[in-house]
PDB file of C-alpha atoms in Angstrom:
ATOM      1  CA  UNK A   1     110.772 128.549  90.070  1.00  0.00           C
ATOM      2  CA  UNK A   2     107.389 127.459  88.965  1.00  0.00           C
ATOM      3  CA  UNK A   3     103.693 129.518  91.012  1.00  0.00           C
ATOM      4  CA  UNK A   4     100.791 126.881  91.878  1.00  0.00           C
ATOM      5  CA  UNK A   5      97.383 128.681  92.673  1.00  0.00           C
ATOM      6  CA  UNK A   6      96.491 126.591  96.083  1.00  0.00           C
ATOM      7  CA  UNK A   7      92.849 126.950  94.261  1.00  0.00           C
ATOM      8  CA  UNK A   8      93.950 124.421  91.800  1.00  0.00           C
ATOM      9  CA  UNK A   9      94.725 122.265  94.320  1.00  0.00           C
ATOM     10  CA  UNK A  10      91.022 122.731  95.850  1.00  0.00           C
ATOM     11  CA  UNK A  11      89.323 121.760  92.665  1.00  0.00           C
ATOM     12  CA  UNK A  12      91.574 118.604  91.819  1.00  0.00           C
ATOM     13  CA  UNK A  13      90.879 117.150  95.584  1.00  0.00           C
ATOM     14  CA  UNK A  14      87.051 117.965  94.837  1.00  0.00           C
ATOM     15  CA  UNK A  15      87.480 116.359  91.530  1.00  0.00           C
ATOM     16  CA  UNK A  16      88.867 113.538  92.863  1.00  0.00           C
ATOM     17  CA  UNK A  17      86.960 112.922  96.037  1.00  0.00           C
ATOM     18  CA  UNK A  18      84.037 112.274  93.610  1.00  0.00           C
ATOM     19  CA  UNK A  19      85.515 110.551  90.749  1.00  0.00           C
ATOM     20  CA  UNK A  20      87.280 108.120  93.377  1.00  0.00           C
ATOM     21  CA  UNK A  21      83.737 107.307  95.383  1.00  0.00           C
ATOM     22  CA  UNK A  22      82.003 106.827  91.993  1.00  0.00           C
ATOM     23  CA  UNK A  23      84.140 104.622  90.003  1.00  0.00           C
ATOM     24  CA  UNK A  24      85.703 101.747  90.915  1.00  0.00           C
ATOM     25  CA  UNK A  25      89.721 101.323  88.892  1.00  0.00           C
ATOM     26  CA  UNK A  26      89.682  99.493  85.774  1.00  0.00           C
ATOM     27  CA  UNK A  27      92.690  97.277  87.278  1.00  0.00           C
ATOM     28  CA  UNK A  28      90.117  96.655  89.886  1.00  0.00           C
ATOM     29  CA  UNK A  29      87.117  95.534  87.952  1.00  0.00           C
ATOM     30  CA  UNK A  30      89.518  93.457  85.938  1.00  0.00           C
ATOM     31  CA  UNK A  31      90.280  90.960  88.859  1.00  0.00           C
ATOM     32  CA  UNK A  32      86.497  90.775  89.854  1.00  0.00           C
ATOM     33  CA  UNK A  33      85.814  90.001  86.538  1.00  0.00           C
ATOM     34  CA  UNK A  34      88.633  86.893  86.249  1.00  0.00           C
ATOM     35  CA  UNK A  35      87.830  86.342  90.397  1.00  0.00           C
ATOM     36  CA  UNK A  36      84.292  85.176  88.606  1.00  0.00           C
ATOM     37  CA  UNK A  37      86.301  82.226  86.495  1.00  0.00           C
ATOM     38  CA  UNK A  38      88.601  81.368  89.925  1.00  0.00           C
ATOM     39  CA  UNK A  39      85.907  81.037  92.505  1.00  0.00           C
ATOM     40  CA  UNK A  40      84.644  77.710  93.211  1.00  0.00           C
ATOM     41  CA  UNK A  41      82.188  78.557  95.445  1.00  0.00           C
ATOM     42  CA  UNK A  42      78.860  78.836  93.327  1.00  0.00           C
ATOM     43  CA  UNK A  43      78.003  81.838  96.338  1.00  0.00           C
ATOM     44  CA  UNK A  44      80.651  83.435  95.769  1.00  0.00           C
ATOM     45  CA  UNK A  45      80.427  83.501  91.843  1.00  0.00           C
ATOM     46  CA  UNK A  46      77.113  85.234  92.795  1.00  0.00           C
ATOM     47  CA  UNK A  47      79.241  87.893  95.079  1.00  0.00           C
ATOM     48  CA  UNK A  48      81.527  88.518  92.454  1.00  0.00           C
ATOM     49  CA  UNK A  49      79.154  89.238  89.553  1.00  0.00           C
ATOM     50  CA  UNK A  50      77.315  91.837  91.984  1.00  0.00           C
ATOM     51  CA  UNK A  51      80.576  93.167  92.555  1.00  0.00           C
ATOM     52  CA  UNK A  52      81.122  93.710  89.002  1.00  0.00           C
ATOM     53  CA  UNK A  53      77.232  95.001  88.404  1.00  0.00           C
ATOM     54  CA  UNK A  54      77.557  97.327  91.010  1.00  0.00           C
ATOM     55  CA  UNK A  55      80.651  98.912  89.871  1.00  0.00           C
ATOM     56  CA  UNK A  56      78.913  99.496  85.992  1.00  0.00           C
ATOM     57  CA  UNK A  57      75.992 100.795  87.892  1.00  0.00           C
ATOM     58  CA  UNK A  58      77.824 103.239  90.005  1.00  0.00           C
ATOM     59  CA  UNK A  59      79.931 104.114  87.126  1.00  0.00           C
ATOM     60  CA  UNK A  60      76.494 104.661  84.791  1.00  0.00           C
ATOM     61  CA  UNK A  61      74.789 106.421  87.339  1.00  0.00           C
ATOM     62  CA  UNK A  62      77.398 108.784  88.907  1.00  0.00           C
ATOM     63  CA  UNK A  63      76.452 107.130  92.064  1.00  0.00           C
ATOM     64  CA  UNK A  64      78.693 106.212  95.163  1.00  0.00           C
ATOM     65  CA  UNK A  65      80.200 102.733  94.958  1.00  0.00           C
ATOM     66  CA  UNK A  66      79.326 102.107  98.403  1.00  0.00           C
ATOM     67  CA  UNK A  67      77.342 104.047 101.198  1.00  0.00           C
ATOM     68  CA  UNK A  68      80.308 104.495 103.390  1.00  0.00           C
ATOM     69  CA  UNK A  69      82.248 107.327 101.650  1.00  0.00           C
ATOM     70  CA  UNK A  70      85.009 107.059 103.852  1.00  0.00           C
ATOM     71  CA  UNK A  71      87.559 109.402 105.588  1.00  0.00           C
ATOM     72  CA  UNK A  72      89.195 111.255 102.712  1.00  0.00           C
ATOM     73  CA  UNK A  73      92.602 110.127 102.710  1.00  0.00           C
ATOM     74  CA  UNK A  74      94.933 112.542 101.035  1.00  0.00           C
ATOM     75  CA  UNK A  75      98.798 112.105  99.410  1.00  0.00           C
ATOM     76  CA  UNK A  76     100.822 115.070  97.940  1.00  0.00           C
ATOM     77  CA  UNK A  77     103.412 114.917  96.390  1.00  0.00           C
ATOM     78  CA  UNK A  78     104.838 118.477  95.993  1.00  0.00           C
ATOM     79  CA  UNK A  79     107.717 119.625  94.057  1.00  0.00           C
ATOM     80  CA  UNK A  80     111.235 121.674  95.722  1.00  0.00           C
ATOM     81  CA  UNK A  81     110.626 123.547  92.558  1.00  0.00           C
ATOM     82  CA  UNK A  82     106.520 124.967  92.707  1.00  0.00           C
ATOM     83  CA  UNK A  83     105.813 127.920  94.903  1.00  0.00           C
ATOM     84  CA  UNK A  84     102.524 127.445  96.349  1.00  0.00           C
ATOM     85  CA  UNK A  85     100.529 130.676  96.170  1.00  0.00           C
ATOM     86  CA  UNK A  86      96.889 131.958  96.986  1.00  0.00           C
ATOM     87  CA  UNK A  87      96.666 130.501 101.182  1.00  0.00           C
ATOM     88  CA  UNK A  88      97.887 127.370 102.779  1.00  0.00           C
ATOM     89  CA  UNK A  89      98.266 123.902 101.036  1.00  0.00           C
ATOM     90  CA  UNK A  90      96.349 121.998 104.310  1.00  0.00           C
ATOM     91  CA  UNK A  91      93.432 124.782 104.178  1.00  0.00           C
ATOM     92  CA  UNK A  92      92.946 123.990 100.367  1.00  0.00           C
ATOM     93  CA  UNK A  93      92.849 120.128 100.694  1.00  0.00           C
ATOM     94  CA  UNK A  94      90.267 120.879 103.180  1.00  0.00           C
ATOM     95  CA  UNK A  95      88.498 122.751 101.120  1.00  0.00           C
ATOM     96  CA  UNK A  96      88.792 119.955  98.705  1.00  0.00           C
ATOM     97  CA  UNK A  97      87.161 118.177 100.698  1.00  0.00           C
ATOM     98  CA  UNK A  98      84.396 120.012 101.982  1.00  0.00           C
ATOM     99  CA  UNK A  99      83.587 120.997  98.109  1.00  0.00           C
ATOM    100  CA  UNK A 100      83.935 117.699  96.429  1.00  0.00           C
ATOM    101  CA  UNK A 101      81.827 115.699  99.788  1.00  0.00           C
ATOM    102  CA  UNK A 102      79.102 118.517  99.376  1.00  0.00           C
ATOM    103  CA  UNK A 103      78.595 118.346  95.242  1.00  0.00           C
ATOM    104  CA  UNK A 104      79.684 114.784  95.082  1.00  0.00           C
ATOM    105  CA  UNK A 105      77.033 113.864  97.376  1.00  0.00           C
ATOM    106  CA  UNK A 106      78.986 112.025  99.536  1.00  0.00           C
ATOM    107  CA  UNK A 107      78.465 110.716 103.005  1.00  0.00           C
ATOM    108  CA  UNK A 108      79.973 113.280 105.501  1.00  0.00           C
ATOM    109  CA  UNK A 109      81.877 110.660 107.595  1.00  0.00           C
ATOM    110  CA  UNK A 110      84.904 112.379 109.954  1.00  0.00           C
ATOM    111  CA  UNK A 111      83.457 112.924 113.797  1.00  0.00           C
ATOM    112  CA  UNK A 112      85.405 114.955 116.314  1.00  0.00           C
ATOM    113  CA  UNK A 113      85.659 114.368 119.665  1.00  0.00           C
ATOM    114  CA  UNK A 114      85.885 110.236 118.906  1.00  0.00           C
ATOM    115  CA  UNK A 115      85.684 109.224 122.638  1.00  0.00           C
ATOM    116  CA  UNK A 116      83.218 111.811 124.044  1.00  0.00           C
ATOM    117  CA  UNK A 117      80.842 113.334 121.784  1.00  0.00           C
ATOM    118  CA  UNK A 118      81.507 112.230 118.293  1.00  0.00           C
ATOM    119  CA  UNK A 119      80.172 115.177 116.475  1.00  0.00           C
ATOM    120  CA  UNK A 120      80.186 114.865 112.963  1.00  0.00           C
ATOM    121  CA  UNK A 121      82.563 117.641 111.305  1.00  0.00           C
ATOM    122  CA  UNK A 122      79.792 118.414 108.708  1.00  0.00           C
ATOM    123  CA  UNK A 123      82.341 118.339 105.891  1.00  0.00           C
ATOM    124  CA  UNK A 124      84.095 115.234 106.611  1.00  0.00           C
ATOM    125  CA  UNK A 125      87.531 117.178 107.410  1.00  0.00           C
ATOM    126  CA  UNK A 126      89.906 117.171 107.917  1.00  0.00           C
ATOM    127  CA  UNK A 127      91.750 115.277 105.650  1.00  0.00           C
ATOM    128  CA  UNK A 128      94.158 112.651 106.588  1.00  0.00           C
ATOM    129  CA  UNK A 129      96.984 114.312 104.805  1.00  0.00           C
ATOM    130  CA  UNK A 130     100.437 112.845 103.922  1.00  0.00           C
ATOM    131  CA  UNK A 131     102.873 115.104 101.925  1.00  0.00           C
ATOM    132  CA  UNK A 132     106.515 114.665 100.809  1.00  0.00           C
ATOM    133  CA  UNK A 133     108.521 116.534  99.035  1.00  0.00           C
ATOM    134  CA  UNK A 134     110.062 115.017  95.655  1.00  0.00           C
ATOM    135  CA  UNK A 135     112.151 116.681  92.877  1.00  0.00           C
ATOM    136  CA  UNK A 136     110.658 118.479  90.559  1.00  0.00           C
ATOM    137  CA  UNK A 137     108.234 121.413  89.577  1.00  0.00           C
ATOM    138  CA  UNK A 138     104.962 119.046  89.685  1.00  0.00           C
ATOM    139  CA  UNK A 139     102.296 118.221  92.385  1.00  0.00           C
ATOM    140  CA  UNK A 140     100.670 114.772  92.440  1.00  0.00           C
ATOM    141  CA  UNK A 141      97.778 114.515  94.474  1.00  0.00           C
ATOM    142  CA  UNK A 142      96.016 111.287  95.136  1.00  0.00           C
ATOM    143  CA  UNK A 143      92.782 111.400  96.616  1.00  0.00           C
ATOM    144  CA  UNK A 144      91.500 107.512  98.841  1.00  0.00           C
ATOM    145  CA  UNK A 145      88.404 107.904 100.579  1.00  0.00           C
ATOM    146  CA  UNK A 146      88.752 104.732 103.052  1.00  0.00           C
ATOM    147  CA  UNK A 147      85.952 103.391 104.604  1.00  0.00           C
ATOM    148  CA  UNK A 148      85.682 102.179 108.365  1.00  0.00           C
ATOM    149  CA  UNK A 149      84.824  98.807 108.261  1.00  0.00           C
ATOM    150  CA  UNK A 150      88.252  97.770 106.420  1.00  0.00           C
ATOM    151  CA  UNK A 151      90.169 100.432 108.236  1.00  0.00           C
ATOM    152  CA  UNK A 152      88.900  98.919 111.676  1.00  0.00           C
ATOM    153  CA  UNK A 153      90.181  95.131 110.546  1.00  0.00           C
ATOM    154  CA  UNK A 154      93.686  96.547 110.023  1.00  0.00           C
ATOM    155  CA  UNK A 155      96.359  95.895 112.728  1.00  0.00           C
ATOM    156  CA  UNK A 156     100.389  96.901 113.924  1.00  0.00           C
ATOM    157  CA  UNK A 157     102.697  94.441 115.486  1.00  0.00           C
ATOM    158  CA  UNK A 158     106.163  95.400 117.177  1.00  0.00           C
ATOM    159  CA  UNK A 159     107.284  91.494 116.453  1.00  0.00           C
ATOM    160  CA  UNK A 160     110.842  90.759 117.901  1.00  0.00           C
ATOM    161  CA  UNK A 161     113.401  90.599 115.598  1.00  0.00           C
ATOM    162  CA  UNK A 162     113.960  87.240 115.947  1.00  0.00           C
ATOM    163  CA  UNK A 163     110.077  85.375 114.717  1.00  0.00           C
ATOM    164  CA  UNK A 164     111.655  86.337 111.052  1.00  0.00           C
ATOM    165  CA  UNK A 165     110.197  86.323 107.434  1.00  0.00           C
ATOM    166  CA  UNK A 166     108.058  83.741 109.364  1.00  0.00           C
ATOM    167  CA  UNK A 167     106.274  85.584 112.259  1.00  0.00           C
ATOM    168  CA  UNK A 168     105.688  88.507 109.751  1.00  0.00           C
ATOM    169  CA  UNK A 169     104.084  86.574 107.298  1.00  0.00           C
ATOM    170  CA  UNK A 170     101.778  84.583 110.123  1.00  0.00           C
ATOM    171  CA  UNK A 171     101.400  87.830 111.519  1.00  0.00           C
ATOM    172  CA  UNK A 172      99.515  89.031 108.366  1.00  0.00           C
ATOM    173  CA  UNK A 173      97.792  86.229 107.597  1.00  0.00           C
ATOM    174  CA  UNK A 174      95.980  86.195 110.850  1.00  0.00           C
ATOM    175  CA  UNK A 175      95.004  89.789 111.163  1.00  0.00           C
ATOM    176  CA  UNK A 176      93.379  88.635 107.997  1.00  0.00           C
ATOM    177  CA  UNK A 177      91.792  85.281 109.467  1.00  0.00           C
ATOM    178  CA  UNK A 178      89.910  87.591 112.490  1.00  0.00           C
ATOM    179  CA  UNK A 179      89.095  90.193 110.212  1.00  0.00           C
ATOM    180  CA  UNK A 180      86.920  87.480 108.063  1.00  0.00           C
ATOM    181  CA  UNK A 181      83.741  88.600 106.346  1.00  0.00           C
ATOM    182  CA  UNK A 182      84.330  92.180 108.139  1.00  0.00           C
ATOM    183  CA  UNK A 183      86.283  93.943 106.099  1.00  0.00           C
ATOM    184  CA  UNK A 184      84.096  93.579 103.006  1.00  0.00           C
ATOM    185  CA  UNK A 185      86.239  90.858 100.773  1.00  0.00           C
ATOM    186  CA  UNK A 186      87.751  90.498  98.433  1.00  0.00           C
ATOM    187  CA  UNK A 187      90.278  92.666 100.191  1.00  0.00           C
ATOM    188  CA  UNK A 188      93.439  94.186  99.220  1.00  0.00           C
ATOM    189  CA  UNK A 189      95.920  93.966 102.060  1.00  0.00           C
ATOM    190  CA  UNK A 190      98.718  97.169 102.547  1.00  0.00           C
ATOM    191  CA  UNK A 191     101.743  96.264 104.483  1.00  0.00           C
ATOM    192  CA  UNK A 192     104.645  97.943 106.085  1.00  0.00           C
ATOM    193  CA  UNK A 193     107.902  96.358 107.369  1.00  0.00           C
ATOM    194  CA  UNK A 194     110.352  98.138 108.864  1.00  0.00           C
ATOM    195  CA  UNK A 195     110.883 101.477 109.626  1.00  0.00           C
ATOM    196  CA  UNK A 196     109.332 102.998 113.209  1.00  0.00           C
ATOM    197  CA  UNK A 197     105.836 102.955 114.699  1.00  0.00           C
ATOM    198  CA  UNK A 198     104.001 104.996 112.537  1.00  0.00           C
ATOM    199  CA  UNK A 199     106.198 105.007 109.572  1.00  0.00           C
ATOM    200  CA  UNK A 200     105.150 101.609 109.215  1.00  0.00           C
ATOM    201  CA  UNK A 201     101.676 102.149 109.471  1.00  0.00           C
ATOM    202  CA  UNK A 202     102.101 105.111 106.770  1.00  0.00           C
ATOM    203  CA  UNK A 203     103.502 102.507 104.213  1.00  0.00           C
ATOM    204  CA  UNK A 204     101.014 100.149 105.169  1.00  0.00           C
ATOM    205  CA  UNK A 205      98.428 102.491 103.274  1.00  0.00           C
ATOM    206  CA  UNK A 206     100.678 103.820 100.789  1.00  0.00           C
ATOM    207  CA  UNK A 207     101.184 100.371  99.535  1.00  0.00           C
ATOM    208  CA  UNK A 208      97.637 100.496  98.564  1.00  0.00           C
ATOM    209  CA  UNK A 209      97.589 102.564  95.750  1.00  0.00           C
ATOM    210  CA  UNK A 210      99.620 100.120  94.139  1.00  0.00           C
ATOM    211  CA  UNK A 211      98.033  98.993  90.252  1.00  0.00           C
ATOM    212  CA  UNK A 212      96.045  95.564  91.343  1.00  0.00           C
ATOM    213  CA  UNK A 213      98.384  92.711  89.582  1.00  0.00           C
ATOM    214  CA  UNK A 214     101.667  95.164  89.472  1.00  0.00           C
ATOM    215  CA  UNK A 215     104.906  92.825  91.056  1.00  0.00           C
ATOM    216  CA  UNK A 216     106.866  93.837  93.957  1.00  0.00           C
ATOM    217  CA  UNK A 217     110.410  95.116  91.595  1.00  0.00           C
ATOM    218  CA  UNK A 218     111.761  93.943  94.932  1.00  0.00           C
ATOM    219  CA  UNK A 219     112.005  89.757  94.075  1.00  0.00           C
ATOM    220  CA  UNK A 220     111.828  88.965  97.046  1.00  0.00           C
ATOM    221  CA  UNK A 221     109.241  91.003  98.586  1.00  0.00           C
ATOM    222  CA  UNK A 222     107.505  90.203  95.620  1.00  0.00           C
ATOM    223  CA  UNK A 223     107.970  86.079  96.631  1.00  0.00           C
ATOM    224  CA  UNK A 224     106.527  87.223  99.842  1.00  0.00           C
ATOM    225  CA  UNK A 225     103.107  88.944  98.534  1.00  0.00           C
ATOM    226  CA  UNK A 226     102.638  85.605  96.940  1.00  0.00           C
ATOM    227  CA  UNK A 227     102.754  83.461 100.026  1.00  0.00           C
ATOM    228  CA  UNK A 228     100.518  85.734 102.090  1.00  0.00           C
ATOM    229  CA  UNK A 229      98.401  86.110  98.653  1.00  0.00           C
ATOM    230  CA  UNK A 230      98.237  82.024  98.615  1.00  0.00           C
ATOM    231  CA  UNK A 231      97.957  81.310 102.750  1.00  0.00           C
ATOM    232  CA  UNK A 232      94.671  83.989 103.202  1.00  0.00           C
ATOM    233  CA  UNK A 233      92.769  82.562  99.818  1.00  0.00           C
ATOM    234  CA  UNK A 234      93.743  78.882 101.588  1.00  0.00           C
ATOM    235  CA  UNK A 235      91.860  80.080 104.760  1.00  0.00           C
ATOM    236  CA  UNK A 236      88.531  79.763 103.218  1.00  0.00           C
ATOM    237  CA  UNK A 237      86.833  83.483 103.681  1.00  0.00           C
ATOM    238  CA  UNK A 238      85.941  84.257 100.241  1.00  0.00           C
ATOM    239  CA  UNK A 239      83.871  86.784  98.225  1.00  0.00           C
ATOM    240  CA  UNK A 240      81.641  88.929 101.332  1.00  0.00           C
ATOM    241  CA  UNK A 241      82.571  86.037 104.172  1.00  0.00           C
ATOM    242  CA  UNK A 242      80.385  83.367 102.147  1.00  0.00           C
ATOM    243  CA  UNK A 243      83.416  81.179 101.813  1.00  0.00           C
ATOM    244  CA  UNK A 244      85.019  80.536  98.503  1.00  0.00           C
ATOM    245  CA  UNK A 245      88.550  80.957  97.800  1.00  0.00           C
ATOM    246  CA  UNK A 246      88.973  84.108  96.071  1.00  0.00           C
ATOM    247  CA  UNK A 247      89.612  85.905  99.475  1.00  0.00           C
ATOM    248  CA  UNK A 248      92.594  88.672  98.773  1.00  0.00           C
ATOM    249  CA  UNK A 249      92.517  90.262  95.451  1.00  0.00           C
ATOM    250  CA  UNK A 250      96.731  91.407  95.726  1.00  0.00           C
ATOM    251  CA  UNK A 251      98.333  91.844  98.689  1.00  0.00           C
ATOM    252  CA  UNK A 252     101.266  94.706  98.453  1.00  0.00           C
ATOM    253  CA  UNK A 253     104.933  95.626 100.469  1.00  0.00           C
ATOM    254  CA  UNK A 254     106.655  98.151 101.361  1.00  0.00           C
ATOM    255  CA  UNK A 255     109.283  98.093 102.988  1.00  0.00           C
ATOM    256  CA  UNK A 256     111.976 100.491 104.907  1.00  0.00           C
ATOM    257  CA  UNK A 257     115.217  99.361 107.063  1.00  0.00           C
ATOM    258  CA  UNK A 258     114.374  99.517 110.724  1.00  0.00           C
ATOM    259  CA  UNK A 259     115.757  99.305 114.357  1.00  0.00           C
ATOM    260  CA  UNK A 260     118.070  96.883 115.521  1.00  0.00           C
ATOM    261  CA  UNK A 261     115.892  95.949 118.178  1.00  0.00           C
ATOM    262  CA  UNK A 262     112.812  96.698 116.211  1.00  0.00           C
ATOM    263  CA  UNK A 263     110.450  94.771 114.175  1.00  0.00           C
ATOM    264  CA  UNK A 264     107.398  96.472 112.835  1.00  0.00           C
ATOM    265  CA  UNK A 265     104.831  95.243 110.578  1.00  0.00           C
ATOM    266  CA  UNK A 266     101.626  97.471 109.802  1.00  0.00           C
ATOM    267  CA  UNK A 267      98.992  95.972 108.308  1.00  0.00           C
ATOM    268  CA  UNK A 268      95.834  97.819 106.300  1.00  0.00           C
ATOM    269  CA  UNK A 269      93.458  96.246 104.674  1.00  0.00           C
ATOM    270  CA  UNK A 270      91.441  97.746 102.097  1.00  0.00           C
ATOM    271  CA  UNK A 271      88.037  96.741 100.299  1.00  0.00           C
ATOM    272  CA  UNK A 272      86.817  95.159  96.989  1.00  0.00           C
ATOM    273  CA  UNK A 273      85.707  99.308  96.755  1.00  0.00           C
ATOM    274  CA  UNK A 274      89.683  99.774  96.341  1.00  0.00           C
ATOM    275  CA  UNK A 275      89.556 103.463  95.950  1.00  0.00           C
ATOM    276  CA  UNK A 276      91.459 106.486  94.737  1.00  0.00           C
ATOM    277  CA  UNK A 277      92.470 108.450  91.750  1.00  0.00           C
ATOM    278  CA  UNK A 278      95.103 110.504  91.586  1.00  0.00           C
ATOM    279  CA  UNK A 279      96.308 114.248  89.242  1.00  0.00           C
ATOM    280  CA  UNK A 280      99.622 115.782  88.782  1.00  0.00           C
ATOM    281  CA  UNK A 281      98.935 119.259  88.631  1.00  0.00           C
TER     282      UNK A 281
END
């Protein structure tokens, strides 16, 4: 049994929160650079060039990519052979968010009483925490700040099983179509198929952690991802919603078995600032 002080978790979360907000992943930057050659709209090309320049400036100046530094979504994979000491794990994660958002001068966007007073919590806590117990003696931490513009355009549908594959694809493409310019395209489309209502939503968000350009190991789902991407790009929404051929950066699907009477389909949309950083302790 390996002991790990939760103070290390706090320090890691704080650093990841800052790095995720300031440094766009190389996979996303590479896509944006290649998209300049693919985009047919001159306005779209100009927007993509600005996004590349924005990522470069954010990295050089250690400043956030976007003023919306998001709610702190945190994925934890905790090895079953790890003994966490020094305090509670959830409290340690929240302390890391608190520290990172203060030291990184990141905007605090969490409000309590969401249907009433909507009073800012002042430190961007609590984290939106998802924890899994896995084999081993390591702790993997992913911090993925999630902005409101793209999150607001996400959707979940409890479809009828008879709607099948085509019904699921139509729902996903319709969600992107209705989102239009609001989630700051080009976007990443995370999809959760099957499971239950809440599990589908989790899978859709977790799917966004995949590397841009990666291929789904399940050929059936890889084909589905390609079809959805093509149909979404054919919508003509384009960069920043100003028209063009590059609306989608990538489509990522996660899938689970579902109840015989159900077919949940969740769509979680991520803006072009596809921010997430990770570390293994």
